[in-house]
Amino acid sequence: MNALRGQVKEEAVVLQSLMRETRGGAVRAYRCVVLFSTVDGEDAGGIATVDLDPARFAALERLDRDPDVRNVLARLFALAMGGISMVSKK
């Protein structure tokens, strides 16, 4: 986690949960996709997965309670995970 932390610019990041790890009926961790600005790129961003413990995950601010916002975030992460390229207008 420290290696990733060193690559993330001191700005807001966006997390989207992907799945839960459960054992014995209890959630042990949340696997999340994180979208962030990179330290070494002026406008560049990065995307990675991180595991968060349930207490940390529960403490995060939720932006996805509105169904429209949830749909936009899901689409944003789907595009980012598929790869984003610069495209010139023709």
PDB file of N, CA and C in Angstrom:
ATOM      1  N   MET A   1       0.822  -1.191   0.000  1.00  0.00           N
ATOM      2  CA  MET A   1       0.000   0.000   0.000  1.00  0.00           C
ATOM      3  C   MET A   1       0.869   1.259   0.000  1.00  0.00           C
ATOM      4  N   ASN A   2       2.017   1.226   0.687  1.00  0.00           N
ATOM      5  CA  ASN A   2       2.895   2.397   0.722  1.00  0.00           C
ATOM      6  C   ASN A   2       3.455   2.728  -0.652  1.00  0.00           C
ATOM      7  N   ALA A   3       3.749   1.701  -1.457  1.00  0.00           N
ATOM      8  CA  ALA A   3       4.259   1.947  -2.808  1.00  0.00           C
ATOM      9  C   ALA A   3       3.212   2.680  -3.639  1.00  0.00           C
ATOM     10  N   LEU A   4       1.960   2.279  -3.530  1.00  0.00           N
ATOM     11  CA  LEU A   4       0.888   2.957  -4.258  1.00  0.00           C
ATOM     12  C   LEU A   4       0.688   4.364  -3.719  1.00  0.00           C
ATOM     13  N   ARG A   5       0.715   4.525  -2.420  1.00  0.00           N
ATOM     14  CA  ARG A   5       0.512   5.834  -1.793  1.00  0.00           C
ATOM     15  C   ARG A   5       1.510   6.850  -2.323  1.00  0.00           C
ATOM     16  N   GLY A   6       2.735   6.435  -2.582  1.00  0.00           N
ATOM     17  CA  GLY A   6       3.757   7.327  -3.109  1.00  0.00           C
ATOM     18  C   GLY A   6       3.504   7.755  -4.545  1.00  0.00           C
ATOM     19  N   GLN A   7       2.627   7.074  -5.256  1.00  0.00           N
ATOM     20  CA  GLN A   7       2.312   7.412  -6.645  1.00  0.00           C
ATOM     21  C   GLN A   7       1.088   8.323  -6.769  1.00  0.00           C
ATOM     22  N   VAL A   8       0.352   8.499  -5.668  1.00  0.00           N
ATOM     23  CA  VAL A   8      -0.914   9.232  -5.695  1.00  0.00           C
ATOM     24  C   VAL A   8      -0.689  10.682  -5.305  1.00  0.00           C
ATOM     25  N   LYS A   9      -1.148  11.605  -6.158  1.00  0.00           N
ATOM     26  CA  LYS A   9      -1.053  13.030  -5.878  1.00  0.00           C
ATOM     27  C   LYS A   9      -1.976  13.381  -4.713  1.00  0.00           C
ATOM     28  N   GLU A  10      -1.585  14.367  -3.923  1.00  0.00           N
ATOM     29  CA  GLU A  10      -2.358  14.809  -2.749  1.00  0.00           C
ATOM     30  C   GLU A  10      -3.619  15.539  -3.218  1.00  0.00           C
ATOM     31  N   GLU A  11      -4.557  14.794  -3.739  1.00  0.00           N
ATOM     32  CA  GLU A  11      -5.854  15.307  -4.192  1.00  0.00           C
ATOM     33  C   GLU A  11      -6.905  14.272  -3.822  1.00  0.00           C
ATOM     34  N   ALA A  12      -8.130  14.591  -4.120  1.00  0.00           N
ATOM     35  CA  ALA A  12      -9.209  13.629  -3.870  1.00  0.00           C
ATOM     36  C   ALA A  12      -9.036  12.415  -4.769  1.00  0.00           C
ATOM     37  N   VAL A  13      -9.359  11.262  -4.235  1.00  0.00           N
ATOM     38  CA  VAL A  13      -9.386  10.023  -5.000  1.00  0.00           C
ATOM     39  C   VAL A  13     -10.817   9.500  -4.979  1.00  0.00           C
ATOM     40  N   VAL A  14     -11.127   8.642  -5.929  1.00  0.00           N
ATOM     41  CA  VAL A  14     -12.462   8.050  -5.999  1.00  0.00           C
ATOM     42  C   VAL A  14     -12.304   6.541  -5.895  1.00  0.00           C
ATOM     43  N   LEU A  15     -13.064   5.940  -4.989  1.00  0.00           N
ATOM     44  CA  LEU A  15     -13.052   4.488  -4.803  1.00  0.00           C
ATOM     45  C   LEU A  15     -14.399   3.919  -5.192  1.00  0.00           C
ATOM     46  N   GLN A  16     -14.362   2.748  -5.806  1.00  0.00           N
ATOM     47  CA  GLN A  16     -15.584   2.021  -6.136  1.00  0.00           C
ATOM     48  C   GLN A  16     -15.392   0.585  -5.676  1.00  0.00           C
ATOM     49  N   SER A  17     -16.284   0.110  -4.831  1.00  0.00           N
ATOM     50  CA  SER A  17     -16.144  -1.266  -4.364  1.00  0.00           C
ATOM     51  C   SER A  17     -16.485  -2.238  -5.486  1.00  0.00           C
ATOM     52  N   LEU A  18     -15.727  -3.325  -5.526  1.00  0.00           N
ATOM     53  CA  LEU A  18     -15.935  -4.356  -6.543  1.00  0.00           C
ATOM     54  C   LEU A  18     -16.503  -5.633  -5.932  1.00  0.00           C
ATOM     55  N   MET A  19     -15.934  -6.027  -4.770  1.00  0.00           N
ATOM     56  CA  MET A  19     -16.355  -7.280  -4.149  1.00  0.00           C
ATOM     57  C   MET A  19     -15.984  -7.262  -2.675  1.00  0.00           C
ATOM     58  N   ARG A  20     -16.543  -8.239  -1.965  1.00  0.00           N
ATOM     59  CA  ARG A  20     -16.250  -8.410  -0.542  1.00  0.00           C
ATOM     60  C   ARG A  20     -15.582  -9.757  -0.325  1.00  0.00           C
ATOM     61  N   GLU A  21     -14.650  -9.796   0.614  1.00  0.00           N
ATOM     62  CA  GLU A  21     -14.072 -11.061   1.055  1.00  0.00           C
ATOM     63  C   GLU A  21     -14.767 -11.421   2.366  1.00  0.00           C
ATOM     64  N   THR A  22     -15.416 -12.564   2.379  1.00  0.00           N
ATOM     65  CA  THR A  22     -16.105 -12.996   3.594  1.00  0.00           C
ATOM     66  C   THR A  22     -15.526 -14.318   4.075  1.00  0.00           C
ATOM     67  N   ARG A  23     -15.498 -14.467   5.387  1.00  0.00           N
ATOM     68  CA  ARG A  23     -15.093 -15.726   6.022  1.00  0.00           C
ATOM     69  C   ARG A  23     -15.979 -15.924   7.230  1.00  0.00           C
ATOM     70  N   GLY A  24     -16.575 -17.086   7.309  1.00  0.00           N
ATOM     71  CA  GLY A  24     -17.439 -17.381   8.447  1.00  0.00           C
ATOM     72  C   GLY A  24     -18.625 -16.442   8.542  1.00  0.00           C
ATOM     73  N   GLY A  25     -19.088 -15.942   7.414  1.00  0.00           N
ATOM     74  CA  GLY A  25     -20.237 -15.046   7.387  1.00  0.00           C
ATOM     75  C   GLY A  25     -19.919 -13.597   7.708  1.00  0.00           C
ATOM     76  N   ALA A  26     -18.655 -13.276   8.003  1.00  0.00           N
ATOM     77  CA  ALA A  26     -18.265 -11.898   8.320  1.00  0.00           C
ATOM     78  C   ALA A  26     -17.416 -11.328   7.192  1.00  0.00           C
ATOM     79  N   VAL A  27     -17.632 -10.053   6.873  1.00  0.00           N
ATOM     80  CA  VAL A  27     -16.831  -9.372   5.852  1.00  0.00           C
ATOM     81  C   VAL A  27     -15.459  -9.079   6.444  1.00  0.00           C
ATOM     82  N   ARG A  28     -14.413  -9.549   5.768  1.00  0.00           N
ATOM     83  CA  ARG A  28     -13.034  -9.314   6.226  1.00  0.00           C
ATOM     84  C   ARG A  28     -12.367  -8.169   5.484  1.00  0.00           C
ATOM     85  N   ALA A  29     -12.776  -7.930   4.219  1.00  0.00           N
ATOM     86  CA  ALA A  29     -12.163  -6.859   3.432  1.00  0.00           C
ATOM     87  C   ALA A  29     -13.058  -6.517   2.252  1.00  0.00           C
ATOM     88  N   TYR A  30     -12.925  -5.289   1.790  1.00  0.00           N
ATOM     89  CA  TYR A  30     -13.585  -4.832   0.574  1.00  0.00           C
ATOM     90  C   TYR A  30     -12.509  -4.580  -0.471  1.00  0.00           C
ATOM     91  N   ARG A  31     -12.648  -5.206  -1.641  1.00  0.00           N
ATOM     92  CA  ARG A  31     -11.750  -4.935  -2.766  1.00  0.00           C
ATOM     93  C   ARG A  31     -12.344  -3.772  -3.537  1.00  0.00           C
ATOM     94  N   CYS A  32     -11.548  -2.717  -3.723  1.00  0.00           N
ATOM     95  CA  CYS A  32     -12.019  -1.499  -4.374  1.00  0.00           C
ATOM     96  C   CYS A  32     -11.096  -1.122  -5.522  1.00  0.00           C
ATOM     97  N   VAL A  33     -11.668  -0.453  -6.504  1.00  0.00           N
ATOM     98  CA  VAL A  33     -10.901   0.180  -7.564  1.00  0.00           C
ATOM     99  C   VAL A  33     -10.730   1.633  -7.140  1.00  0.00           C
ATOM    100  N   VAL A  34      -9.525   2.126  -7.248  1.00  0.00           N
ATOM    101  CA  VAL A  34      -9.259   3.518  -6.890  1.00  0.00           C
ATOM    102  C   VAL A  34      -8.770   4.250  -8.131  1.00  0.00           C
ATOM    103  N   LEU A  35      -9.358   5.410  -8.385  1.00  0.00           N
ATOM    104  CA  LEU A  35      -9.015   6.273  -9.510  1.00  0.00           C
ATOM    105  C   LEU A  35      -8.383   7.520  -8.917  1.00  0.00           C
ATOM    106  N   PHE A  36      -7.181   7.894  -9.390  1.00  0.00           N
ATOM    107  CA  PHE A  36      -6.441   8.977  -8.750  1.00  0.00           C
ATOM    108  C   PHE A  36      -5.566   9.722  -9.752  1.00  0.00           C
ATOM    109  N   SER A  37      -5.131  10.927  -9.364  1.00  0.00           N
ATOM    110  CA  SER A  37      -4.140  11.683 -10.124  1.00  0.00           C
ATOM    111  C   SER A  37      -2.766  11.202  -9.690  1.00  0.00           C
ATOM    112  N   THR A  38      -1.854  11.058 -10.650  1.00  0.00           N
ATOM    113  CA  THR A  38      -0.520  10.569 -10.322  1.00  0.00           C
ATOM    114  C   THR A  38       0.412  11.727  -9.979  1.00  0.00           C
ATOM    115  N   VAL A  39       1.392  11.425  -9.141  1.00  0.00           N
ATOM    116  CA  VAL A  39       2.354  12.424  -8.694  1.00  0.00           C
ATOM    117  C   VAL A  39       3.188  12.935  -9.854  1.00  0.00           C
ATOM    118  N   ASP A  40       3.636  12.041 -10.725  1.00  0.00           N
ATOM    119  CA  ASP A  40       4.571  12.423 -11.781  1.00  0.00           C
ATOM    120  C   ASP A  40       3.917  12.837 -13.094  1.00  0.00           C
ATOM    121  N   GLY A  41       2.611  12.897 -13.145  1.00  0.00           N
ATOM    122  CA  GLY A  41       1.937  13.311 -14.371  1.00  0.00           C
ATOM    123  C   GLY A  41       1.061  14.522 -14.127  1.00  0.00           C
ATOM    124  N   GLU A  42       1.232  15.555 -14.933  1.00  0.00           N
ATOM    125  CA  GLU A  42       0.465  16.788 -14.723  1.00  0.00           C
ATOM    126  C   GLU A  42      -1.031  16.538 -14.828  1.00  0.00           C
ATOM    127  N   ASP A  43      -1.445  15.875 -15.893  1.00  0.00           N
ATOM    128  CA  ASP A  43      -2.863  15.569 -16.063  1.00  0.00           C
ATOM    129  C   ASP A  43      -3.128  14.070 -16.052  1.00  0.00           C
ATOM    130  N   ALA A  44      -2.098  13.276 -15.793  1.00  0.00           N
ATOM    131  CA  ALA A  44      -2.248  11.828 -15.865  1.00  0.00           C
ATOM    132  C   ALA A  44      -2.930  11.283 -14.622  1.00  0.00           C
ATOM    133  N   GLY A  45      -3.644  10.208 -14.820  1.00  0.00           N
ATOM    134  CA  GLY A  45      -4.292   9.532 -13.713  1.00  0.00           C
ATOM    135  C   GLY A  45      -3.891   8.080 -13.675  1.00  0.00           C
ATOM    136  N   GLY A  46      -4.265   7.436 -12.614  1.00  0.00           N
ATOM    137  CA  GLY A  46      -3.978   6.021 -12.469  1.00  0.00           C
ATOM    138  C   GLY A  46      -5.188   5.302 -11.921  1.00  0.00           C
ATOM    139  N   ILE A  47      -5.199   4.003 -12.091  1.00  0.00           N
ATOM    140  CA  ILE A  47      -6.270   3.167 -11.559  1.00  0.00           C
ATOM    141  C   ILE A  47      -5.614   1.913 -11.002  1.00  0.00           C
ATOM    142  N   ALA A  48      -6.047   1.512  -9.822  1.00  0.00           N
ATOM    143  CA  ALA A  48      -5.487   0.335  -9.160  1.00  0.00           C
ATOM    144  C   ALA A  48      -6.560  -0.272  -8.267  1.00  0.00           C
ATOM    145  N   THR A  49      -6.288  -1.471  -7.770  1.00  0.00           N
ATOM    146  CA  THR A  49      -7.181  -2.081  -6.792  1.00  0.00           C
ATOM    147  C   THR A  49      -6.522  -2.041  -5.425  1.00  0.00           C
ATOM    148  N   VAL A  50      -7.336  -1.863  -4.397  1.00  0.00           N
ATOM    149  CA  VAL A  50      -6.872  -1.885  -3.010  1.00  0.00           C
ATOM    150  C   VAL A  50      -7.887  -2.651  -2.177  1.00  0.00           C
ATOM    151  N   ASP A  51      -7.423  -3.236  -1.093  1.00  0.00           N
ATOM    152  CA  ASP A  51      -8.297  -3.910  -0.139  1.00  0.00           C
ATOM    153  C   ASP A  51      -8.403  -3.035   1.106  1.00  0.00           C
ATOM    154  N   LEU A  52      -9.633  -2.789   1.552  1.00  0.00           N
ATOM    155  CA  LEU A  52      -9.873  -1.991   2.750  1.00  0.00           C
ATOM    156  C   LEU A  52     -10.564  -2.843   3.801  1.00  0.00           C
ATOM    157  N   ASP A  53     -10.180  -2.626   5.068  1.00  0.00           N
ATOM    158  CA  ASP A  53     -10.873  -3.341   6.137  1.00  0.00           C
ATOM    159  C   ASP A  53     -12.262  -2.707   6.316  1.00  0.00           C
ATOM    160  N   PRO A  54     -13.224  -3.459   6.820  1.00  0.00           N
ATOM    161  CA  PRO A  54     -14.605  -2.976   6.910  1.00  0.00           C
ATOM    162  C   PRO A  54     -14.773  -1.666   7.683  1.00  0.00           C
ATOM    163  N   ALA A  55     -14.014  -1.458   8.761  1.00  0.00           N
ATOM    164  CA  ALA A  55     -14.149  -0.216   9.529  1.00  0.00           C
ATOM    165  C   ALA A  55     -13.704   0.987   8.707  1.00  0.00           C
ATOM    166  N   ARG A  56     -12.607   0.859   7.990  1.00  0.00           N
ATOM    167  CA  ARG A  56     -12.112   1.950   7.135  1.00  0.00           C
ATOM    168  C   ARG A  56     -13.103   2.224   6.010  1.00  0.00           C
ATOM    169  N   PHE A  57     -13.610   1.159   5.394  1.00  0.00           N
ATOM    170  CA  PHE A  57     -14.573   1.303   4.305  1.00  0.00           C
ATOM    171  C   PHE A  57     -15.834   2.016   4.788  1.00  0.00           C
ATOM    172  N   ALA A  58     -16.332   1.651   5.962  1.00  0.00           N
ATOM    173  CA  ALA A  58     -17.554   2.255   6.512  1.00  0.00           C
ATOM    174  C   ALA A  58     -17.360   3.733   6.842  1.00  0.00           C
ATOM    175  N   ALA A  59     -16.120   4.149   7.107  1.00  0.00           N
ATOM    176  CA  ALA A  59     -15.846   5.541   7.481  1.00  0.00           C
ATOM    177  C   ALA A  59     -15.763   6.484   6.278  1.00  0.00           C
ATOM    178  N   LEU A  60     -15.703   5.936   5.068  1.00  0.00           N
ATOM    179  CA  LEU A  60     -15.577   6.777   3.874  1.00  0.00           C
ATOM    180  C   LEU A  60     -16.889   7.484   3.552  1.00  0.00           C
ATOM    181  N   GLU A  61     -16.753   8.675   2.952  1.00  0.00           N
ATOM    182  CA  GLU A  61     -17.930   9.422   2.515  1.00  0.00           C
ATOM    183  C   GLU A  61     -18.551   8.726   1.315  1.00  0.00           C
ATOM    184  N   ARG A  62     -19.865   8.525   1.356  1.00  0.00           N
ATOM    185  CA  ARG A  62     -20.578   7.861   0.262  1.00  0.00           C
ATOM    186  C   ARG A  62     -21.136   8.906  -0.705  1.00  0.00           C
ATOM    187  N   LEU A  63     -20.835   8.728  -1.981  1.00  0.00           N
ATOM    188  CA  LEU A  63     -21.376   9.602  -3.018  1.00  0.00           C
ATOM    189  C   LEU A  63     -22.387   8.875  -3.892  1.00  0.00           C
ATOM    190  N   ASP A  64     -22.513   7.567  -3.703  1.00  0.00           N
ATOM    191  CA  ASP A  64     -23.287   6.741  -4.629  1.00  0.00           C
ATOM    192  C   ASP A  64     -24.688   6.398  -4.129  1.00  0.00           C
ATOM    193  N   ARG A  65     -25.225   7.154  -3.215  1.00  0.00           N
ATOM    194  CA  ARG A  65     -26.564   6.849  -2.710  1.00  0.00           C
ATOM    195  C   ARG A  65     -27.653   7.198  -3.725  1.00  0.00           C
ATOM    196  N   ASP A  66     -27.402   8.163  -4.567  1.00  0.00           N
ATOM    197  CA  ASP A  66     -28.343   8.535  -5.624  1.00  0.00           C
ATOM    198  C   ASP A  66     -28.159   7.567  -6.792  1.00  0.00           C
ATOM    199  N   PRO A  67     -29.245   6.971  -7.301  1.00  0.00           N
ATOM    200  CA  PRO A  67     -29.107   5.996  -8.401  1.00  0.00           C
ATOM    201  C   PRO A  67     -28.438   6.565  -9.654  1.00  0.00           C
ATOM    202  N   ASP A  68     -28.696   7.826  -9.984  1.00  0.00           N
ATOM    203  CA  ASP A  68     -28.065   8.419 -11.161  1.00  0.00           C
ATOM    204  C   ASP A  68     -26.562   8.559 -10.963  1.00  0.00           C
ATOM    205  N   VAL A  69     -26.148   8.988  -9.788  1.00  0.00           N
ATOM    206  CA  VAL A  69     -24.720   9.100  -9.481  1.00  0.00           C
ATOM    207  C   VAL A  69     -24.082   7.719  -9.507  1.00  0.00           C
ATOM    208  N   ARG A  70     -24.744   6.733  -8.959  1.00  0.00           N
ATOM    209  CA  ARG A  70     -24.229   5.355  -8.950  1.00  0.00           C
ATOM    210  C   ARG A  70     -23.998   4.861 -10.378  1.00  0.00           C
ATOM    211  N   ASN A  71     -24.937   5.119 -11.271  1.00  0.00           N
ATOM    212  CA  ASN A  71     -24.798   4.686 -12.657  1.00  0.00           C
ATOM    213  C   ASN A  71     -23.629   5.377 -13.352  1.00  0.00           C
ATOM    214  N   VAL A  72     -23.460   6.673 -13.099  1.00  0.00           N
ATOM    215  CA  VAL A  72     -22.355   7.412 -13.712  1.00  0.00           C
ATOM    216  C   VAL A  72     -21.023   6.881 -13.203  1.00  0.00           C
ATOM    217  N   LEU A  73     -20.907   6.658 -11.892  1.00  0.00           N
ATOM    218  CA  LEU A  73     -19.660   6.129 -11.337  1.00  0.00           C
ATOM    219  C   LEU A  73     -19.349   4.742 -11.885  1.00  0.00           C
ATOM    220  N   ALA A  74     -20.343   3.902 -12.007  1.00  0.00           N
ATOM    221  CA  ALA A  74     -20.132   2.559 -12.556  1.00  0.00           C
ATOM    222  C   ALA A  74     -19.634   2.654 -13.997  1.00  0.00           C
ATOM    223  N   ARG A  75     -20.201   3.533 -14.770  1.00  0.00           N
ATOM    224  CA  ARG A  75     -19.776   3.709 -16.173  1.00  0.00           C
ATOM    225  C   ARG A  75     -18.360   4.265 -16.245  1.00  0.00           C
ATOM    226  N   LEU A  76     -18.052   5.243 -15.391  1.00  0.00           N
ATOM    227  CA  LEU A  76     -16.720   5.838 -15.350  1.00  0.00           C
ATOM    228  C   LEU A  76     -15.659   4.776 -15.064  1.00  0.00           C
ATOM    229  N   PHE A  77     -15.901   3.935 -14.058  1.00  0.00           N
ATOM    230  CA  PHE A  77     -14.925   2.913 -13.716  1.00  0.00           C
ATOM    231  C   PHE A  77     -14.855   1.828 -14.780  1.00  0.00           C
ATOM    232  N   ALA A  78     -15.955   1.500 -15.408  1.00  0.00           N
ATOM    233  CA  ALA A  78     -15.923   0.508 -16.485  1.00  0.00           C
ATOM    234  C   ALA A  78     -15.056   1.012 -17.638  1.00  0.00           C
ATOM    235  N   LEU A  79     -15.192   2.282 -17.990  1.00  0.00           N
ATOM    236  CA  LEU A  79     -14.367   2.855 -19.056  1.00  0.00           C
ATOM    237  C   LEU A  79     -12.894   2.878 -18.648  1.00  0.00           C
ATOM    238  N   ALA A  80     -12.625   3.308 -17.429  1.00  0.00           N
ATOM    239  CA  ALA A  80     -11.241   3.411 -16.960  1.00  0.00           C
ATOM    240  C   ALA A  80     -10.573   2.038 -16.909  1.00  0.00           C
ATOM    241  N   MET A  81     -11.288   1.027 -16.466  1.00  0.00           N
ATOM    242  CA  MET A  81     -10.703  -0.305 -16.372  1.00  0.00           C
ATOM    243  C   MET A  81     -10.440  -0.904 -17.739  1.00  0.00           C
ATOM    244  N   GLY A  82     -11.203  -0.488 -18.732  1.00  0.00           N
ATOM    245  CA  GLY A  82     -10.998  -0.980 -20.091  1.00  0.00           C
ATOM    246  C   GLY A  82      -9.871  -0.277 -20.816  1.00  0.00           C
ATOM    247  N   GLY A  83      -9.340   0.790 -20.241  1.00  0.00           N
ATOM    248  CA  GLY A  83      -8.257   1.558 -20.859  1.00  0.00           C
ATOM    249  C   GLY A  83      -8.792   2.827 -21.490  1.00  0.00           C
ATOM    250  N   ILE A  84      -8.076   3.889 -21.258  1.00  0.00           N
ATOM    251  CA  ILE A  84      -8.464   5.190 -21.799  1.00  0.00           C
ATOM    252  C   ILE A  84      -7.316   5.701 -22.654  1.00  0.00           C
ATOM    253  N   SER A  85      -7.619   6.134 -23.860  1.00  0.00           N
ATOM    254  CA  SER A  85      -6.606   6.651 -24.773  1.00  0.00           C
ATOM    255  C   SER A  85      -6.965   8.054 -25.197  1.00  0.00           C
ATOM    256  N   MET A  86      -5.943   8.824 -25.493  1.00  0.00           N
ATOM    257  CA  MET A  86      -6.182  10.156 -26.053  1.00  0.00           C
ATOM    258  C   MET A  86      -6.649   9.977 -27.494  1.00  0.00           C
ATOM    259  N   VAL A  87      -7.666  10.711 -27.880  1.00  0.00           N
ATOM    260  CA  VAL A  87      -8.211  10.627 -29.227  1.00  0.00           C
ATOM    261  C   VAL A  87      -8.277  12.033 -29.798  1.00  0.00           C
ATOM    262  N   SER A  88      -7.740  12.221 -30.988  1.00  0.00           N
ATOM    263  CA  SER A  88      -7.815  13.512 -31.651  1.00  0.00           C
ATOM    264  C   SER A  88      -9.131  13.666 -32.370  1.00  0.00           C
ATOM    265  N   LYS A  89      -9.661  14.882 -32.363  1.00  0.00           N
ATOM    266  CA  LYS A  89     -10.887  15.154 -33.120  1.00  0.00           C
ATOM    267  C   LYS A  89     -10.547  15.158 -34.597  1.00  0.00           C
ATOM    268  N   LYS A  90     -11.445  14.600 -35.409  1.00  0.00           N
ATOM    269  CA  LYS A  90     -11.215  14.567 -36.861  1.00  0.00           C
ATOM    270  C   LYS A  90     -12.087  15.578 -37.532  1.00  0.00           C
TER     271      LYS A  90
END
